[in-house]
PDB file of C-alpha atoms in Angstrom:
ATOM      1  CA  UNK K   1      -3.784  13.813 -74.626  1.00 65.00           C
ATOM      2  CA  UNK K   2      -3.335  11.325 -71.817  1.00 71.00           C
ATOM      3  CA  UNK K   3       0.242  10.742 -70.726  1.00 89.00           C
ATOM      4  CA  UNK K   4      -0.045   6.976 -71.166  1.00 93.00           C
ATOM      5  CA  UNK K   5      -2.704   5.509 -73.419  1.00 94.00           C
ATOM      6  CA  UNK K   6      -3.863   1.953 -73.799  1.00 94.00           C
ATOM      7  CA  UNK K   7      -6.828   0.392 -75.548  1.00 84.00           C
ATOM      8  CA  UNK K   8      -9.164  -0.576 -72.732  1.00 78.00           C
ATOM      9  CA  UNK K   9     -10.365  -3.652 -74.569  1.00 81.00           C
ATOM     10  CA  UNK K  10     -11.655  -6.081 -73.819  1.00 91.00           C
ATOM     11  CA  UNK K  11      -9.268  -8.066 -75.956  1.00 96.00           C
ATOM     12  CA  UNK K  12     -10.147 -11.691 -76.489  1.00 97.00           C
ATOM     13  CA  UNK K  13      -7.799 -14.270 -77.972  1.00 97.00           C
ATOM     14  CA  UNK K  14      -8.106 -18.050 -78.242  1.00 97.00           C
ATOM     15  CA  UNK K  15      -5.889 -20.250 -76.142  1.00 98.00           C
ATOM     16  CA  UNK K  16      -2.502 -20.776 -77.775  1.00 97.00           C
ATOM     17  CA  UNK K  17      -2.646 -17.553 -79.807  1.00 98.00           C
ATOM     18  CA  UNK K  18      -0.432 -14.491 -79.461  1.00 97.00           C
ATOM     19  CA  UNK K  19      -1.923 -11.627 -77.498  1.00 97.00           C
ATOM     20  CA  UNK K  20      -0.653  -8.180 -78.465  1.00 97.00           C
ATOM     21  CA  UNK K  21      -1.061  -5.287 -76.063  1.00 97.00           C
ATOM     22  CA  UNK K  22      -0.144  -1.756 -77.043  1.00 96.00           C
ATOM     23  CA  UNK K  23       0.702   1.445 -75.236  1.00 96.00           C
ATOM     24  CA  UNK K  24       1.703   4.941 -76.302  1.00 96.00           C
ATOM     25  CA  UNK K  25       3.168   7.663 -74.135  1.00 95.00           C
ATOM     26  CA  UNK K  26       3.392  11.402 -74.531  1.00 93.00           C
ATOM     27  CA  UNK K  27       6.676  12.396 -72.851  1.00 89.00           C
ATOM     28  CA  UNK K  28       9.315  11.807 -75.494  1.00 88.00           C
ATOM     29  CA  UNK K  29      12.216  11.706 -73.044  1.00 87.00           C
ATOM     30  CA  UNK K  30      10.777   8.979 -70.801  1.00 88.00           C
ATOM     31  CA  UNK K  31      13.382   6.333 -70.053  1.00 86.00           C
ATOM     32  CA  UNK K  32      11.764   3.495 -68.090  1.00 91.00           C
ATOM     33  CA  UNK K  33       8.808   1.394 -69.154  1.00 95.00           C
ATOM     34  CA  UNK K  34       6.974  -1.365 -67.349  1.00 96.00           C
ATOM     35  CA  UNK K  35       4.187  -3.861 -67.843  1.00 97.00           C
ATOM     36  CA  UNK K  36       2.104  -5.013 -64.908  1.00 98.00           C
ATOM     37  CA  UNK K  37      -0.535  -7.709 -64.739  1.00 98.00           C
ATOM     38  CA  UNK K  38      -3.486  -7.262 -62.409  1.00 97.00           C
ATOM     39  CA  UNK K  39      -5.932 -10.039 -61.711  1.00 97.00           C
ATOM     40  CA  UNK K  40      -9.398  -9.031 -60.594  1.00 94.00           C
ATOM     41  CA  UNK K  41      -9.375  -8.104 -56.913  1.00 94.00           C
ATOM     42  CA  UNK K  42      -5.592  -8.342 -56.640  1.00 97.00           C
ATOM     43  CA  UNK K  43      -2.740  -5.863 -56.731  1.00 97.00           C
ATOM     44  CA  UNK K  44      -0.546  -5.305 -59.811  1.00 97.00           C
ATOM     45  CA  UNK K  45       2.368  -7.632 -60.448  1.00 97.00           C
ATOM     46  CA  UNK K  46       5.438  -6.524 -62.399  1.00 96.00           C
ATOM     47  CA  UNK K  47       6.006  -8.791 -65.381  1.00 96.00           C
ATOM     48  CA  UNK K  48       8.367  -6.849 -67.627  1.00 96.00           C
ATOM     49  CA  UNK K  49      10.584  -3.800 -67.567  1.00 95.00           C
ATOM     50  CA  UNK K  50      12.312  -2.321 -70.607  1.00 96.00           C
ATOM     51  CA  UNK K  51      14.678   0.590 -70.892  1.00 94.00           C
ATOM     52  CA  UNK K  52      16.168   0.574 -74.403  1.00 93.00           C
ATOM     53  CA  UNK K  53      14.815   0.317 -77.928  1.00 95.00           C
ATOM     54  CA  UNK K  54      14.123  -3.135 -79.267  1.00 96.00           C
ATOM     55  CA  UNK K  55      12.765  -6.349 -77.884  1.00 97.00           C
ATOM     56  CA  UNK K  56      13.162  -7.942 -74.497  1.00 97.00           C
ATOM     57  CA  UNK K  57      12.031 -11.501 -74.003  1.00 97.00           C
ATOM     58  CA  UNK K  58      11.210 -13.345 -70.795  1.00 96.00           C
ATOM     59  CA  UNK K  59       9.589 -16.722 -71.223  1.00 97.00           C
ATOM     60  CA  UNK K  60       6.318 -16.286 -73.103  1.00 97.00           C
ATOM     61  CA  UNK K  61       6.455 -12.512 -72.746  1.00 98.00           C
ATOM     62  CA  UNK K  62       8.159 -10.068 -75.106  1.00 98.00           C
ATOM     63  CA  UNK K  63       8.246  -6.341 -74.508  1.00 98.00           C
ATOM     64  CA  UNK K  64       8.961  -4.078 -77.465  1.00 98.00           C
ATOM     65  CA  UNK K  65      10.030  -0.460 -77.195  1.00 97.00           C
ATOM     66  CA  UNK K  66      10.206   2.142 -79.947  1.00 96.00           C
ATOM     67  CA  UNK K  67      11.164   5.485 -78.472  1.00 94.00           C
ATOM     68  CA  UNK K  68      10.987   7.309 -81.802  1.00 94.00           C
ATOM     69  CA  UNK K  69       7.327   6.327 -82.117  1.00 94.00           C
ATOM     70  CA  UNK K  70       6.733   6.611 -78.353  1.00 95.00           C
ATOM     71  CA  UNK K  71       5.309   3.153 -78.365  1.00 95.00           C
ATOM     72  CA  UNK K  72       5.713   0.142 -76.112  1.00 97.00           C
ATOM     73  CA  UNK K  73       4.017  -3.191 -76.555  1.00 97.00           C
ATOM     74  CA  UNK K  74       3.707  -6.544 -74.836  1.00 98.00           C
ATOM     75  CA  UNK K  75       3.351  -9.813 -76.693  1.00 98.00           C
ATOM     76  CA  UNK K  76       2.174 -12.931 -74.911  1.00 98.00           C
ATOM     77  CA  UNK K  77       2.896 -16.104 -76.848  1.00 98.00           C
ATOM     78  CA  UNK K  78       0.952 -19.322 -76.399  1.00 98.00           C
ATOM     79  CA  UNK K  79      -1.709 -17.485 -74.402  1.00 98.00           C
ATOM     80  CA  UNK K  80      -3.293 -19.427 -71.570  1.00 97.00           C
ATOM     81  CA  UNK K  81      -6.606 -18.873 -69.766  1.00 97.00           C
ATOM     82  CA  UNK K  82      -4.519 -18.013 -66.703  1.00 97.00           C
ATOM     83  CA  UNK K  83      -3.219 -14.975 -68.612  1.00 98.00           C
ATOM     84  CA  UNK K  84      -6.706 -13.459 -68.470  1.00 97.00           C
ATOM     85  CA  UNK K  85      -6.209 -10.229 -66.516  1.00 97.00           C
ATOM     86  CA  UNK K  86      -5.853  -6.499 -66.912  1.00 96.00           C
ATOM     87  CA  UNK K  87      -2.469  -5.417 -68.217  1.00 97.00           C
ATOM     88  CA  UNK K  88      -1.173  -2.044 -67.146  1.00 96.00           C
ATOM     89  CA  UNK K  89       1.450  -0.093 -69.041  1.00 96.00           C
ATOM     90  CA  UNK K  90       3.518   2.220 -66.834  1.00 95.00           C
ATOM     91  CA  UNK K  91       6.035   4.897 -67.734  1.00 94.00           C
ATOM     92  CA  UNK K  92       8.520   6.799 -65.589  1.00 87.00           C
ATOM     93  CA  UNK K  93       8.561  10.275 -67.121  1.00 77.00           C
ATOM     94  CA  UNK K  94      11.289  12.802 -66.274  1.00 75.00           C
ATOM     95  CA  UNK K  95       8.582  15.077 -64.855  1.00 71.00           C
ATOM     96  CA  UNK K  96       8.341  12.710 -61.891  1.00 70.00           C
ATOM     97  CA  UNK K  97      11.691  14.010 -60.655  1.00 69.00           C
ATOM     98  CA  UNK K  98      13.693  12.161 -58.042  1.00 68.00           C
ATOM     99  CA  UNK K  99      10.619  10.378 -56.701  1.00 69.00           C
ATOM    100  CA  UNK K 100      10.400   8.434 -59.972  1.00 76.00           C
ATOM    101  CA  UNK K 101       6.650   8.048 -59.808  1.00 86.00           C
ATOM    102  CA  UNK K 102       5.067   5.898 -62.460  1.00 90.00           C
ATOM    103  CA  UNK K 103       2.317   7.083 -64.746  1.00 91.00           C
ATOM    104  CA  UNK K 104      -0.075   4.249 -65.493  1.00 93.00           C
ATOM    105  CA  UNK K 105      -2.318   3.656 -68.436  1.00 93.00           C
ATOM    106  CA  UNK K 106      -5.910   2.700 -67.730  1.00 92.00           C
ATOM    107  CA  UNK K 107      -5.173  -0.916 -68.596  1.00 94.00           C
ATOM    108  CA  UNK K 108      -6.216  -3.425 -71.234  1.00 95.00           C
ATOM    109  CA  UNK K 109      -8.459  -6.259 -70.165  1.00 95.00           C
ATOM    110  CA  UNK K 110      -7.366  -9.522 -71.789  1.00 96.00           C
ATOM    111  CA  UNK K 111      -9.487 -12.649 -71.947  1.00 97.00           C
ATOM    112  CA  UNK K 112      -7.986 -15.899 -73.208  1.00 97.00           C
ATOM    113  CA  UNK K 113     -10.711 -18.234 -74.353  1.00 96.00           C
ATOM    114  CA  UNK K 114     -10.212 -21.980 -73.774  1.00 93.00           C
TER     115      UNK K 114
ATOM    116  CA  UNK I   1      11.139 -10.414 -57.981  1.00 67.00           C
ATOM    117  CA  UNK I   2      11.241  -8.361 -54.831  1.00 89.00           C
ATOM    118  CA  UNK I   3       8.649  -8.908 -52.117  1.00 94.00           C
ATOM    119  CA  UNK I   4       6.465  -6.289 -50.494  1.00 96.00           C
ATOM    120  CA  UNK I   5       4.093  -7.195 -47.705  1.00 97.00           C
ATOM    121  CA  UNK I   6       1.069  -5.295 -46.529  1.00 98.00           C
ATOM    122  CA  UNK I   7      -0.942  -5.722 -43.380  1.00 97.00           C
ATOM    123  CA  UNK I   8      -3.801  -6.139 -42.783  1.00 98.00           C
ATOM    124  CA  UNK I   9      -5.161  -7.623 -45.984  1.00 97.00           C
ATOM    125  CA  UNK I  10      -8.706  -6.811 -45.061  1.00 98.00           C
ATOM    126  CA  UNK I  11     -10.235  -4.563 -42.415  1.00 97.00           C
ATOM    127  CA  UNK I  12     -13.747  -3.573 -41.480  1.00 97.00           C
ATOM    128  CA  UNK I  13     -14.154  -0.600 -39.196  1.00 96.00           C
ATOM    129  CA  UNK I  14     -16.875   1.681 -37.965  1.00 97.00           C
ATOM    130  CA  UNK I  15     -17.319   5.200 -39.234  1.00 97.00           C
ATOM    131  CA  UNK I  16     -15.224   7.678 -37.259  1.00 97.00           C
ATOM    132  CA  UNK I  17     -12.483   5.273 -36.276  1.00 97.00           C
ATOM    133  CA  UNK I  18      -8.905   5.225 -37.554  1.00 97.00           C
ATOM    134  CA  UNK I  19      -7.162   2.431 -39.391  1.00 98.00           C
ATOM    135  CA  UNK I  20      -3.429   1.877 -39.817  1.00 98.00           C
ATOM    136  CA  UNK I  21      -2.012  -0.034 -42.783  1.00 98.00           C
ATOM    137  CA  UNK I  22       1.591  -1.244 -42.827  1.00 97.00           C
ATOM    138  CA  UNK I  23       3.741  -1.714 -45.908  1.00 96.00           C
ATOM    139  CA  UNK I  24       7.092  -3.476 -45.729  1.00 96.00           C
ATOM    140  CA  UNK I  25       9.734  -4.264 -48.316  1.00 93.00           C
ATOM    141  CA  UNK I  26      10.989  -7.655 -47.192  1.00 94.00           C
ATOM    142  CA  UNK I  27      14.144  -8.263 -49.195  1.00 90.00           C
ATOM    143  CA  UNK I  28      15.328  -4.843 -50.330  1.00 89.00           C
ATOM    144  CA  UNK I  29      15.625  -1.316 -49.071  1.00 89.00           C
ATOM    145  CA  UNK I  30      13.111   0.950 -50.736  1.00 87.00           C
ATOM    146  CA  UNK I  31      14.230   4.475 -51.405  1.00 79.00           C
ATOM    147  CA  UNK I  32      10.677   5.491 -52.034  1.00 91.00           C
ATOM    148  CA  UNK I  33       7.287   4.003 -51.246  1.00 94.00           C
ATOM    149  CA  UNK I  34       4.000   4.929 -52.823  1.00 95.00           C
ATOM    150  CA  UNK I  35       0.396   4.644 -51.693  1.00 97.00           C
ATOM    151  CA  UNK I  36      -2.398   4.062 -54.176  1.00 96.00           C
ATOM    152  CA  UNK I  37      -6.135   3.683 -53.951  1.00 96.00           C
ATOM    153  CA  UNK I  38      -8.288   1.757 -56.370  1.00 95.00           C
ATOM    154  CA  UNK I  39     -12.069   1.755 -56.545  1.00 93.00           C
ATOM    155  CA  UNK I  40     -13.868  -1.161 -58.247  1.00 89.00           C
ATOM    156  CA  UNK I  41     -13.300  -1.289 -61.994  1.00 86.00           C
ATOM    157  CA  UNK I  42     -11.257   1.897 -61.902  1.00 89.00           C
ATOM    158  CA  UNK I  43      -7.610   2.714 -62.465  1.00 88.00           C
ATOM    159  CA  UNK I  44      -4.960   2.969 -59.805  1.00 92.00           C
ATOM    160  CA  UNK I  45      -4.894   6.393 -58.237  1.00 93.00           C
ATOM    161  CA  UNK I  46      -1.652   7.603 -56.673  1.00 94.00           C
ATOM    162  CA  UNK I  47      -2.335   9.138 -53.284  1.00 95.00           C
ATOM    163  CA  UNK I  48       1.116   9.999 -52.006  1.00 95.00           C
ATOM    164  CA  UNK I  49       4.840   9.468 -52.328  1.00 93.00           C
ATOM    165  CA  UNK I  50       6.796   8.622 -49.220  1.00 91.00           C
ATOM    166  CA  UNK I  51      10.535   8.900 -48.614  1.00 87.00           C
ATOM    167  CA  UNK I  52      12.256   7.599 -45.522  1.00 83.00           C
ATOM    168  CA  UNK I  53      12.745  10.289 -42.906  1.00 81.00           C
ATOM    169  CA  UNK I  54      10.897  13.031 -44.721  1.00 84.00           C
ATOM    170  CA  UNK I  55       7.344  14.238 -45.112  1.00 87.00           C
ATOM    171  CA  UNK I  56       5.186  12.538 -47.680  1.00 91.00           C
ATOM    172  CA  UNK I  57       4.186  14.329 -50.847  1.00 93.00           C
ATOM    173  CA  UNK I  58       0.460  14.127 -51.471  1.00 95.00           C
ATOM    174  CA  UNK I  59      -1.303  14.239 -54.812  1.00 93.00           C
ATOM    175  CA  UNK I  60      -3.764  16.985 -55.511  1.00 93.00           C
ATOM    176  CA  UNK I  61      -7.094  16.352 -53.854  1.00 93.00           C
ATOM    177  CA  UNK I  62      -5.743  13.961 -51.219  1.00 95.00           C
ATOM    178  CA  UNK I  63      -6.170  15.286 -47.693  1.00 94.00           C
ATOM    179  CA  UNK I  64      -2.884  14.955 -45.837  1.00 93.00           C
ATOM    180  CA  UNK I  65      -4.562  15.335 -42.449  1.00 95.00           C
ATOM    181  CA  UNK I  66      -6.889  12.461 -43.226  1.00 96.00           C
ATOM    182  CA  UNK I  67      -4.352  10.102 -44.746  1.00 97.00           C
ATOM    183  CA  UNK I  68      -1.324  10.197 -42.471  1.00 96.00           C
ATOM    184  CA  UNK I  69       1.827   8.629 -43.824  1.00 94.00           C
ATOM    185  CA  UNK I  70       4.881   7.737 -41.797  1.00 90.00           C
ATOM    186  CA  UNK I  71       8.001   6.337 -43.419  1.00 89.00           C
ATOM    187  CA  UNK I  72      10.079   5.285 -40.430  1.00 84.00           C
ATOM    188  CA  UNK I  73      12.729   3.233 -42.188  1.00 88.00           C
ATOM    189  CA  UNK I  74      13.882   2.087 -45.609  1.00 88.00           C
ATOM    190  CA  UNK I  75      11.654  -0.960 -45.281  1.00 92.00           C
ATOM    191  CA  UNK I  76       8.515   0.321 -43.566  1.00 93.00           C
ATOM    192  CA  UNK I  77       5.838   2.858 -44.418  1.00 94.00           C
ATOM    193  CA  UNK I  78       2.453   3.205 -42.758  1.00 95.00           C
ATOM    194  CA  UNK I  79      -0.773   4.806 -43.903  1.00 97.00           C
ATOM    195  CA  UNK I  80      -3.322   5.804 -41.287  1.00 97.00           C
ATOM    196  CA  UNK I  81      -6.820   6.618 -42.438  1.00 97.00           C
ATOM    197  CA  UNK I  82      -8.153   8.911 -39.734  1.00 97.00           C
ATOM    198  CA  UNK I  83     -11.837   9.323 -38.914  1.00 96.00           C
ATOM    199  CA  UNK I  84     -12.782   6.935 -41.669  1.00 97.00           C
ATOM    200  CA  UNK I  85     -16.088   7.304 -43.459  1.00 96.00           C
ATOM    201  CA  UNK I  86     -17.921   4.928 -45.798  1.00 96.00           C
ATOM    202  CA  UNK I  87     -16.637   6.848 -48.831  1.00 96.00           C
ATOM    203  CA  UNK I  88     -13.103   5.879 -47.772  1.00 96.00           C
ATOM    204  CA  UNK I  89     -13.959   2.240 -48.417  1.00 97.00           C
ATOM    205  CA  UNK I  90     -11.565   1.135 -51.119  1.00 97.00           C
ATOM    206  CA  UNK I  91      -8.609  -1.055 -52.025  1.00 97.00           C
ATOM    207  CA  UNK I  92      -5.410   0.533 -50.704  1.00 98.00           C
ATOM    208  CA  UNK I  93      -2.164  -0.649 -52.258  1.00 98.00           C
ATOM    209  CA  UNK I  94       1.402   0.288 -51.441  1.00 97.00           C
ATOM    210  CA  UNK I  95       4.430  -0.100 -53.654  1.00 96.00           C
ATOM    211  CA  UNK I  96       8.133   0.146 -53.050  1.00 94.00           C
ATOM    212  CA  UNK I  97      10.676   1.402 -55.540  1.00 90.00           C
ATOM    213  CA  UNK I  98      13.911  -0.443 -56.009  1.00 84.00           C
ATOM    214  CA  UNK I  99      16.508   2.273 -56.400  1.00 74.00           C
ATOM    215  CA  UNK I 100      18.770   0.897 -59.102  1.00 74.00           C
ATOM    216  CA  UNK I 101      16.108  -0.170 -61.578  1.00 77.00           C
ATOM    217  CA  UNK I 102      13.188   2.157 -60.774  1.00 83.00           C
ATOM    218  CA  UNK I 103      11.001  -0.912 -60.708  1.00 90.00           C
ATOM    219  CA  UNK I 104       8.044  -0.637 -58.357  1.00 93.00           C
ATOM    220  CA  UNK I 105       6.851  -3.714 -56.526  1.00 95.00           C
ATOM    221  CA  UNK I 106       3.358  -3.750 -55.130  1.00 97.00           C
ATOM    222  CA  UNK I 107       2.086  -5.128 -51.870  1.00 97.00           C
ATOM    223  CA  UNK I 108      -0.967  -7.394 -51.951  1.00 98.00           C
ATOM    224  CA  UNK I 109      -3.282  -4.563 -50.953  1.00 98.00           C
ATOM    225  CA  UNK I 110      -5.643  -3.816 -48.075  1.00 98.00           C
ATOM    226  CA  UNK I 111      -9.364  -3.880 -48.614  1.00 98.00           C
ATOM    227  CA  UNK I 112     -10.943  -1.336 -46.281  1.00 98.00           C
ATOM    228  CA  UNK I 113     -14.654  -1.356 -45.573  1.00 97.00           C
ATOM    229  CA  UNK I 114     -16.077   1.403 -43.389  1.00 97.00           C
ATOM    230  CA  UNK I 115     -19.534   0.732 -42.023  1.00 97.00           C
TER     231      UNK I 115
END
């Protein structure tokens, strides 16, 4: 089992719809969770971090964390064509030690259709 | 968010030469910096973890004598690709970890082409 799993997609949604991106992780005691957006040919950009169970909202983005189910998701409301990118889920497992390395999923490619 | 710069953004070099890439955290002190490599349409691959004033920790399969990392200060880490070969052509990206939050902020990346 991969440490961090994401559906690779591609996921296509119409403009204005809600895009839902999902991620599961294997290390039950992981504490820090992140979503990054990566446009083609560019480096990843941090868009959300979440540390406790529940929802965290920032503008059109909502991150949801359920530690019991080892599940983290990202909702994008009112999706825009400019949201078309690859979304990377990242987890900081305790196994990373003091270096706090992130373990990344393989990413979900999102396309928002005009 | 925090800002990480990387220089150069793009470099073309001849086989056998060495290339140095700089990574700087501009508005925070980074306890740890990371170096990644990404081939087209593939996932990020962690190459090494760098802490200020100590030797870098390399991931399995990454040659430490080929990819030299120096972390001179809390805001600067460098990666030197020595004796580069065409198979080293890739997108090299650094990130810096903000201590309190564990958030990692990425530099814009360096696209290396070895001819």
